[in-house]
């Protein structure tokens, strides 16, 4: 039996699905034996492909069409595996060269009812943030305060709450991702929601 989501397994393993697609696929995966089996079968691929350098892939074109007369059986198996892995990677749009998915933190404050998620990407200058917020009162002026593990804090952005529900709100901080302890989103009335890893 096959499943129309079978191709999503590879994209999921290589981190190529966006947040919405990943969430939908994870819900599907819980009920689909076919995709679960495919996931187990393909699970080693990202690690194996991660061992290949771009130079290794480029050298695949230089391989002779016919194997040498006296060859080491072990070498032949390795070359065949590398060729198969490279072909799979190229067929999938060279997925292993795409960046890994950004870490995402999410929370919902029980008192305010505000729900939030933030995806974060490490940059040379610090960390880029993309927020999604729900249940924020219209007309509010919001900000995010970023707290470091060392006790420092910075304002990571200001915005108005009159935005579409699916709109991403940008923010940034000079703190590297590994230094961020938590984020507080607030408006004039106080803290709306706190995000932690």
mmCIF file with all atom_site columns, N, CA, C and O in Angstrom, residues 19 100-106 117-123 126-131 144 146 171-173 175-178 180-183 195-197:
data_model
loop_
_atom_site.group_PDB
_atom_site.id
_atom_site.type_symbol
_atom_site.label_atom_id
_atom_site.label_alt_id
_atom_site.label_comp_id
_atom_site.label_asym_id
_atom_site.label_entity_id
_atom_site.label_seq_id
_atom_site.pdbx_PDB_ins_code
_atom_site.Cartn_x
_atom_site.Cartn_y
_atom_site.Cartn_z
_atom_site.occupancy
_atom_site.B_iso_or_equiv
_atom_site.pdbx_formal_charge
_atom_site.auth_seq_id
_atom_site.auth_comp_id
_atom_site.auth_asym_id
_atom_site.auth_atom_id
_atom_site.pdbx_PDB_model_num
ATOM 1   N N  . UNK A 1 19  ? 7.108  25.329 8.897  1.00 0.00 ? 19  UNK A N  1
ATOM 2   C CA . UNK A 1 19  ? 6.456  24.982 10.172 1.00 0.00 ? 19  UNK A CA 1
ATOM 3   C C  . UNK A 1 19  ? 5.061  24.402 9.965  1.00 0.00 ? 19  UNK A C  1
ATOM 4   O O  . UNK A 1 19  ? 4.681  23.415 10.600 1.00 0.00 ? 19  UNK A O  1
ATOM 5   N N  . UNK A 1 100 ? 19.331 23.643 8.315  1.00 0.00 ? 100 UNK A N  1
ATOM 6   C CA . UNK A 1 100 ? 18.428 22.918 9.200  1.00 0.00 ? 100 UNK A CA 1
ATOM 7   C C  . UNK A 1 100 ? 17.335 23.866 9.687  1.00 0.00 ? 100 UNK A C  1
ATOM 8   O O  . UNK A 1 100 ? 17.511 25.079 9.683  1.00 0.00 ? 100 UNK A O  1
ATOM 9   N N  . UNK A 1 101 ? 16.203 23.305 10.082 1.00 0.00 ? 101 UNK A N  1
ATOM 10  C CA . UNK A 1 101 ? 15.109 24.178 10.495 1.00 0.00 ? 101 UNK A CA 1
ATOM 11  C C  . UNK A 1 101 ? 15.479 25.005 11.712 1.00 0.00 ? 101 UNK A C  1
ATOM 12  O O  . UNK A 1 101 ? 16.254 24.572 12.560 1.00 0.00 ? 101 UNK A O  1
ATOM 13  N N  . UNK A 1 102 ? 14.916 26.199 11.750 1.00 0.00 ? 102 UNK A N  1
ATOM 14  C CA . UNK A 1 102 ? 15.179 27.096 12.873 1.00 0.00 ? 102 UNK A CA 1
ATOM 15  C C  . UNK A 1 102 ? 14.508 26.557 14.123 1.00 0.00 ? 102 UNK A C  1
ATOM 16  O O  . UNK A 1 102 ? 13.402 26.051 14.073 1.00 0.00 ? 102 UNK A O  1
ATOM 17  N N  . UNK A 1 103 ? 15.196 26.684 15.284 1.00 0.00 ? 103 UNK A N  1
ATOM 18  C CA . UNK A 1 103 ? 14.554 26.287 16.532 1.00 0.00 ? 103 UNK A CA 1
ATOM 19  C C  . UNK A 1 103 ? 13.290 27.128 16.753 1.00 0.00 ? 103 UNK A C  1
ATOM 20  O O  . UNK A 1 103 ? 13.284 28.323 16.455 1.00 0.00 ? 103 UNK A O  1
ATOM 21  N N  . UNK A 1 104 ? 12.243 26.499 17.248 1.00 0.00 ? 104 UNK A N  1
ATOM 22  C CA . UNK A 1 104 ? 10.992 27.216 17.497 1.00 0.00 ? 104 UNK A CA 1
ATOM 23  C C  . UNK A 1 104 ? 10.569 27.013 18.941 1.00 0.00 ? 104 UNK A C  1
ATOM 24  O O  . UNK A 1 104 ? 10.566 25.896 19.441 1.00 0.00 ? 104 UNK A O  1
ATOM 25  N N  . UNK A 1 105 ? 10.247 28.118 19.597 1.00 0.00 ? 105 UNK A N  1
ATOM 26  C CA . UNK A 1 105 ? 9.711  28.086 20.949 1.00 0.00 ? 105 UNK A CA 1
ATOM 27  C C  . UNK A 1 105 ? 8.257  28.514 20.859 1.00 0.00 ? 105 UNK A C  1
ATOM 28  O O  . UNK A 1 105 ? 7.906  29.380 20.068 1.00 0.00 ? 105 UNK A O  1
ATOM 29  N N  . UNK A 1 106 ? 7.408  27.938 21.672 1.00 0.00 ? 106 UNK A N  1
ATOM 30  C CA . UNK A 1 106 ? 5.989  28.301 21.662 1.00 0.00 ? 106 UNK A CA 1
ATOM 31  C C  . UNK A 1 106 ? 5.450  28.268 23.090 1.00 0.00 ? 106 UNK A C  1
ATOM 32  O O  . UNK A 1 106 ? 5.929  27.506 23.929 1.00 0.00 ? 106 UNK A O  1
ATOM 33  N N  . UNK A 1 117 ? 4.550  31.983 19.168 1.00 0.00 ? 117 UNK A N  1
ATOM 34  C CA . UNK A 1 117 ? 5.651  31.109 18.775 1.00 0.00 ? 117 UNK A CA 1
ATOM 35  C C  . UNK A 1 117 ? 6.712  31.990 18.137 1.00 0.00 ? 117 UNK A C  1
ATOM 36  O O  . UNK A 1 117 ? 6.408  33.047 17.590 1.00 0.00 ? 117 UNK A O  1
ATOM 37  N N  . UNK A 1 118 ? 7.943  31.558 18.243 1.00 0.00 ? 118 UNK A N  1
ATOM 38  C CA . UNK A 1 118 ? 9.050  32.299 17.643 1.00 0.00 ? 118 UNK A CA 1
ATOM 39  C C  . UNK A 1 118 ? 10.023 31.295 17.051 1.00 0.00 ? 118 UNK A C  1
ATOM 40  O O  . UNK A 1 118 ? 10.357 30.294 17.669 1.00 0.00 ? 118 UNK A O  1
ATOM 41  N N  . UNK A 1 119 ? 10.414 31.530 15.798 1.00 0.00 ? 119 UNK A N  1
ATOM 42  C CA . UNK A 1 119 ? 11.485 30.742 15.194 1.00 0.00 ? 119 UNK A CA 1
ATOM 43  C C  . UNK A 1 119 ? 12.715 31.626 15.162 1.00 0.00 ? 119 UNK A C  1
ATOM 44  O O  . UNK A 1 119 ? 12.619 32.831 14.927 1.00 0.00 ? 119 UNK A O  1
ATOM 45  N N  . UNK A 1 120 ? 13.857 31.035 15.445 1.00 0.00 ? 120 UNK A N  1
ATOM 46  C CA . UNK A 1 120 ? 15.085 31.814 15.585 1.00 0.00 ? 120 UNK A CA 1
ATOM 47  C C  . UNK A 1 120 ? 16.188 31.250 14.693 1.00 0.00 ? 120 UNK A C  1
ATOM 48  O O  . UNK A 1 120 ? 16.337 30.039 14.577 1.00 0.00 ? 120 UNK A O  1
ATOM 49  N N  . UNK A 1 121 ? 16.938 32.169 14.073 1.00 0.00 ? 121 UNK A N  1
ATOM 50  C CA . UNK A 1 121 ? 18.019 31.785 13.176 1.00 0.00 ? 121 UNK A CA 1
ATOM 51  C C  . UNK A 1 121 ? 19.287 32.492 13.634 1.00 0.00 ? 121 UNK A C  1
ATOM 52  O O  . UNK A 1 121 ? 19.286 33.705 13.846 1.00 0.00 ? 121 UNK A O  1
ATOM 53  N N  . UNK A 1 122 ? 20.355 31.734 13.796 1.00 0.00 ? 122 UNK A N  1
ATOM 54  C CA . UNK A 1 122 ? 21.637 32.308 14.170 1.00 0.00 ? 122 UNK A CA 1
ATOM 55  C C  . UNK A 1 122 ? 22.210 33.089 13.002 1.00 0.00 ? 122 UNK A C  1
ATOM 56  O O  . UNK A 1 122 ? 22.223 32.611 11.869 1.00 0.00 ? 122 UNK A O  1
ATOM 57  N N  . UNK A 1 123 ? 22.648 34.289 13.271 1.00 0.00 ? 123 UNK A N  1
ATOM 58  C CA . UNK A 1 123 ? 23.301 35.142 12.282 1.00 0.00 ? 123 UNK A CA 1
ATOM 59  C C  . UNK A 1 123 ? 24.668 35.550 12.829 1.00 0.00 ? 123 UNK A C  1
ATOM 60  O O  . UNK A 1 123 ? 24.923 35.422 14.027 1.00 0.00 ? 123 UNK A O  1
ATOM 61  N N  . UNK A 1 126 ? 24.138 38.082 15.608 1.00 0.00 ? 126 UNK A N  1
ATOM 62  C CA . UNK A 1 126 ? 23.289 37.732 16.743 1.00 0.00 ? 126 UNK A CA 1
ATOM 63  C C  . UNK A 1 126 ? 22.246 36.713 16.347 1.00 0.00 ? 126 UNK A C  1
ATOM 64  O O  . UNK A 1 126 ? 22.562 35.686 15.754 1.00 0.00 ? 126 UNK A O  1
ATOM 65  N N  . UNK A 1 127 ? 20.970 37.009 16.644 1.00 0.00 ? 127 UNK A N  1
ATOM 66  C CA . UNK A 1 127 ? 19.886 36.070 16.346 1.00 0.00 ? 127 UNK A CA 1
ATOM 67  C C  . UNK A 1 127 ? 18.718 36.814 15.708 1.00 0.00 ? 127 UNK A C  1
ATOM 68  O O  . UNK A 1 127 ? 18.278 37.847 16.208 1.00 0.00 ? 127 UNK A O  1
ATOM 69  N N  . UNK A 1 128 ? 18.229 36.270 14.598 1.00 0.00 ? 128 UNK A N  1
ATOM 70  C CA . UNK A 1 128 ? 17.029 36.800 13.935 1.00 0.00 ? 128 UNK A CA 1
ATOM 71  C C  . UNK A 1 128 ? 15.837 36.036 14.482 1.00 0.00 ? 128 UNK A C  1
ATOM 72  O O  . UNK A 1 128 ? 15.900 34.821 14.657 1.00 0.00 ? 128 UNK A O  1
ATOM 73  N N  . UNK A 1 129 ? 14.739 36.759 14.744 1.00 0.00 ? 129 UNK A N  1
ATOM 74  C CA . UNK A 1 129 ? 13.544 36.130 15.305 1.00 0.00 ? 129 UNK A CA 1
ATOM 75  C C  . UNK A 1 129 ? 12.337 36.430 14.419 1.00 0.00 ? 129 UNK A C  1
ATOM 76  O O  . UNK A 1 129 ? 12.236 37.509 13.844 1.00 0.00 ? 129 UNK A O  1
ATOM 77  N N  . UNK A 1 130 ? 11.414 35.475 14.331 1.00 0.00 ? 130 UNK A N  1
ATOM 78  C CA . UNK A 1 130 ? 10.152 35.632 13.598 1.00 0.00 ? 130 UNK A CA 1
ATOM 79  C C  . UNK A 1 130 ? 9.033  35.162 14.520 1.00 0.00 ? 130 UNK A C  1
ATOM 80  O O  . UNK A 1 130 ? 8.956  33.990 14.859 1.00 0.00 ? 130 UNK A O  1
ATOM 81  N N  . UNK A 1 131 ? 8.168  36.096 14.925 1.00 0.00 ? 131 UNK A N  1
ATOM 82  C CA . UNK A 1 131 ? 7.099  35.804 15.876 1.00 0.00 ? 131 UNK A CA 1
ATOM 83  C C  . UNK A 1 131 ? 5.764  35.605 15.173 1.00 0.00 ? 131 UNK A C  1
ATOM 84  O O  . UNK A 1 131 ? 5.484  36.236 14.150 1.00 0.00 ? 131 UNK A O  1
ATOM 85  N N  . UNK A 1 144 ? 9.166  42.950 22.527 1.00 0.00 ? 144 UNK A N  1
ATOM 86  C CA . UNK A 1 144 ? 9.753  41.728 23.063 1.00 0.00 ? 144 UNK A CA 1
ATOM 87  C C  . UNK A 1 144 ? 11.056 42.105 23.769 1.00 0.00 ? 144 UNK A C  1
ATOM 88  O O  . UNK A 1 144 ? 11.834 42.913 23.258 1.00 0.00 ? 144 UNK A O  1
ATOM 89  N N  . UNK A 1 146 ? 14.457 40.376 25.332 1.00 0.00 ? 146 UNK A N  1
ATOM 90  C CA . UNK A 1 146 ? 15.256 39.155 25.255 1.00 0.00 ? 146 UNK A CA 1
ATOM 91  C C  . UNK A 1 146 ? 16.180 39.119 26.471 1.00 0.00 ? 146 UNK A C  1
ATOM 92  O O  . UNK A 1 146 ? 16.904 40.082 26.729 1.00 0.00 ? 146 UNK A O  1
ATOM 93  N N  . UNK A 1 171 ? 12.004 40.297 14.525 1.00 0.00 ? 171 UNK A N  1
ATOM 94  C CA . UNK A 1 171 ? 12.703 40.835 15.678 1.00 0.00 ? 171 UNK A CA 1
ATOM 95  C C  . UNK A 1 171 ? 14.154 40.410 15.600 1.00 0.00 ? 171 UNK A C  1
ATOM 96  O O  . UNK A 1 171 ? 14.523 39.577 14.767 1.00 0.00 ? 171 UNK A O  1
ATOM 97  N N  . UNK A 1 172 ? 14.994 40.982 16.458 1.00 0.00 ? 172 UNK A N  1
ATOM 98  C CA . UNK A 1 172 ? 16.399 40.597 16.443 1.00 0.00 ? 172 UNK A CA 1
ATOM 99  C C  . UNK A 1 172 ? 17.043 40.952 17.772 1.00 0.00 ? 172 UNK A C  1
ATOM 100 O O  . UNK A 1 172 ? 16.530 41.772 18.535 1.00 0.00 ? 172 UNK A O  1
ATOM 101 N N  . UNK A 1 173 ? 18.169 40.315 18.031 1.00 0.00 ? 173 UNK A N  1
ATOM 102 C CA . UNK A 1 173 ? 18.950 40.581 19.235 1.00 0.00 ? 173 UNK A CA 1
ATOM 103 C C  . UNK A 1 173 ? 20.421 40.346 18.913 1.00 0.00 ? 173 UNK A C  1
ATOM 104 O O  . UNK A 1 173 ? 20.749 39.548 18.028 1.00 0.00 ? 173 UNK A O  1
ATOM 105 N N  . UNK A 1 175 ? 22.324 38.962 21.053 1.00 0.00 ? 175 UNK A N  1
ATOM 106 C CA . UNK A 1 175 ? 22.676 37.719 21.739 1.00 0.00 ? 175 UNK A CA 1
ATOM 107 C C  . UNK A 1 175 ? 22.671 36.566 20.741 1.00 0.00 ? 175 UNK A C  1
ATOM 108 O O  . UNK A 1 175 ? 21.744 36.425 19.948 1.00 0.00 ? 175 UNK A O  1
ATOM 109 N N  . UNK A 1 176 ? 23.681 35.701 20.831 1.00 0.00 ? 176 UNK A N  1
ATOM 110 C CA . UNK A 1 176 ? 23.655 34.488 20.019 1.00 0.00 ? 176 UNK A CA 1
ATOM 111 C C  . UNK A 1 176 ? 22.579 33.556 20.575 1.00 0.00 ? 176 UNK A C  1
ATOM 112 O O  . UNK A 1 176 ? 22.208 33.652 21.755 1.00 0.00 ? 176 UNK A O  1
ATOM 113 N N  . UNK A 1 177 ? 22.083 32.675 19.751 1.00 0.00 ? 177 UNK A N  1
ATOM 114 C CA . UNK A 1 177 ? 20.979 31.790 20.132 1.00 0.00 ? 177 UNK A CA 1
ATOM 115 C C  . UNK A 1 177 ? 21.282 30.995 21.394 1.00 0.00 ? 177 UNK A C  1
ATOM 116 O O  . UNK A 1 177 ? 20.430 30.857 22.274 1.00 0.00 ? 177 UNK A O  1
ATOM 117 N N  . UNK A 1 178 ? 22.498 30.504 21.534 1.00 0.00 ? 178 UNK A N  1
ATOM 118 C CA . UNK A 1 178 ? 22.831 29.693 22.709 1.00 0.00 ? 178 UNK A CA 1
ATOM 119 C C  . UNK A 1 178 ? 22.894 30.510 23.999 1.00 0.00 ? 178 UNK A C  1
ATOM 120 O O  . UNK A 1 178 ? 22.924 29.947 25.090 1.00 0.00 ? 178 UNK A O  1
ATOM 121 N N  . UNK A 1 180 ? 20.494 32.871 24.715 1.00 0.00 ? 180 UNK A N  1
ATOM 122 C CA . UNK A 1 180 ? 19.156 33.343 25.055 1.00 0.00 ? 180 UNK A CA 1
ATOM 123 C C  . UNK A 1 180 ? 18.512 32.419 26.084 1.00 0.00 ? 180 UNK A C  1
ATOM 124 O O  . UNK A 1 180 ? 18.419 31.212 25.872 1.00 0.00 ? 180 UNK A O  1
ATOM 125 N N  . UNK A 1 181 ? 18.057 32.990 27.185 1.00 0.00 ? 181 UNK A N  1
ATOM 126 C CA . UNK A 1 181 ? 17.395 32.229 28.239 1.00 0.00 ? 181 UNK A CA 1
ATOM 127 C C  . UNK A 1 181 ? 15.887 32.207 28.019 1.00 0.00 ? 181 UNK A C  1
ATOM 128 O O  . UNK A 1 181 ? 15.270 31.147 28.028 1.00 0.00 ? 181 UNK A O  1
ATOM 129 N N  . UNK A 1 182 ? 15.282 33.382 27.842 1.00 0.00 ? 182 UNK A N  1
ATOM 130 C CA . UNK A 1 182 ? 13.839 33.444 27.584 1.00 0.00 ? 182 UNK A CA 1
ATOM 131 C C  . UNK A 1 182 ? 13.481 34.787 26.957 1.00 0.00 ? 182 UNK A C  1
ATOM 132 O O  . UNK A 1 182 ? 14.301 35.710 26.910 1.00 0.00 ? 182 UNK A O  1
ATOM 133 N N  . UNK A 1 183 ? 12.250 34.887 26.457 1.00 0.00 ? 183 UNK A N  1
ATOM 134 C CA . UNK A 1 183 ? 11.721 36.086 25.810 1.00 0.00 ? 183 UNK A CA 1
ATOM 135 C C  . UNK A 1 183 ? 10.424 36.463 26.500 1.00 0.00 ? 183 UNK A C  1
ATOM 136 O O  . UNK A 1 183 ? 9.622  35.598 26.821 1.00 0.00 ? 183 UNK A O  1
ATOM 137 N N  . UNK A 1 195 ? 8.265  33.143 26.513 1.00 0.00 ? 195 UNK A N  1
ATOM 138 C CA . UNK A 1 195 ? 8.686  32.015 25.671 1.00 0.00 ? 195 UNK A CA 1
ATOM 139 C C  . UNK A 1 195 ? 10.015 31.496 26.183 1.00 0.00 ? 195 UNK A C  1
ATOM 140 O O  . UNK A 1 195 ? 10.954 32.249 26.404 1.00 0.00 ? 195 UNK A O  1
ATOM 141 N N  . UNK A 1 196 ? 10.076 30.167 26.339 1.00 0.00 ? 196 UNK A N  1
ATOM 142 C CA . UNK A 1 196 ? 11.297 29.493 26.779 1.00 0.00 ? 196 UNK A CA 1
ATOM 143 C C  . UNK A 1 196 ? 11.536 28.277 25.877 1.00 0.00 ? 196 UNK A C  1
ATOM 144 O O  . UNK A 1 196 ? 10.612 27.773 25.264 1.00 0.00 ? 196 UNK A O  1
ATOM 145 N N  . UNK A 1 197 ? 12.796 27.796 25.855 1.00 0.00 ? 197 UNK A N  1
ATOM 146 C CA . UNK A 1 197 ? 13.064 26.598 25.026 1.00 0.00 ? 197 UNK A CA 1
ATOM 147 C C  . UNK A 1 197 ? 12.328 25.380 25.539 1.00 0.00 ? 197 UNK A C  1
ATOM 148 O O  . UNK A 1 197 ? 11.922 25.310 26.664 1.00 0.00 ? 197 UNK A O  1
#
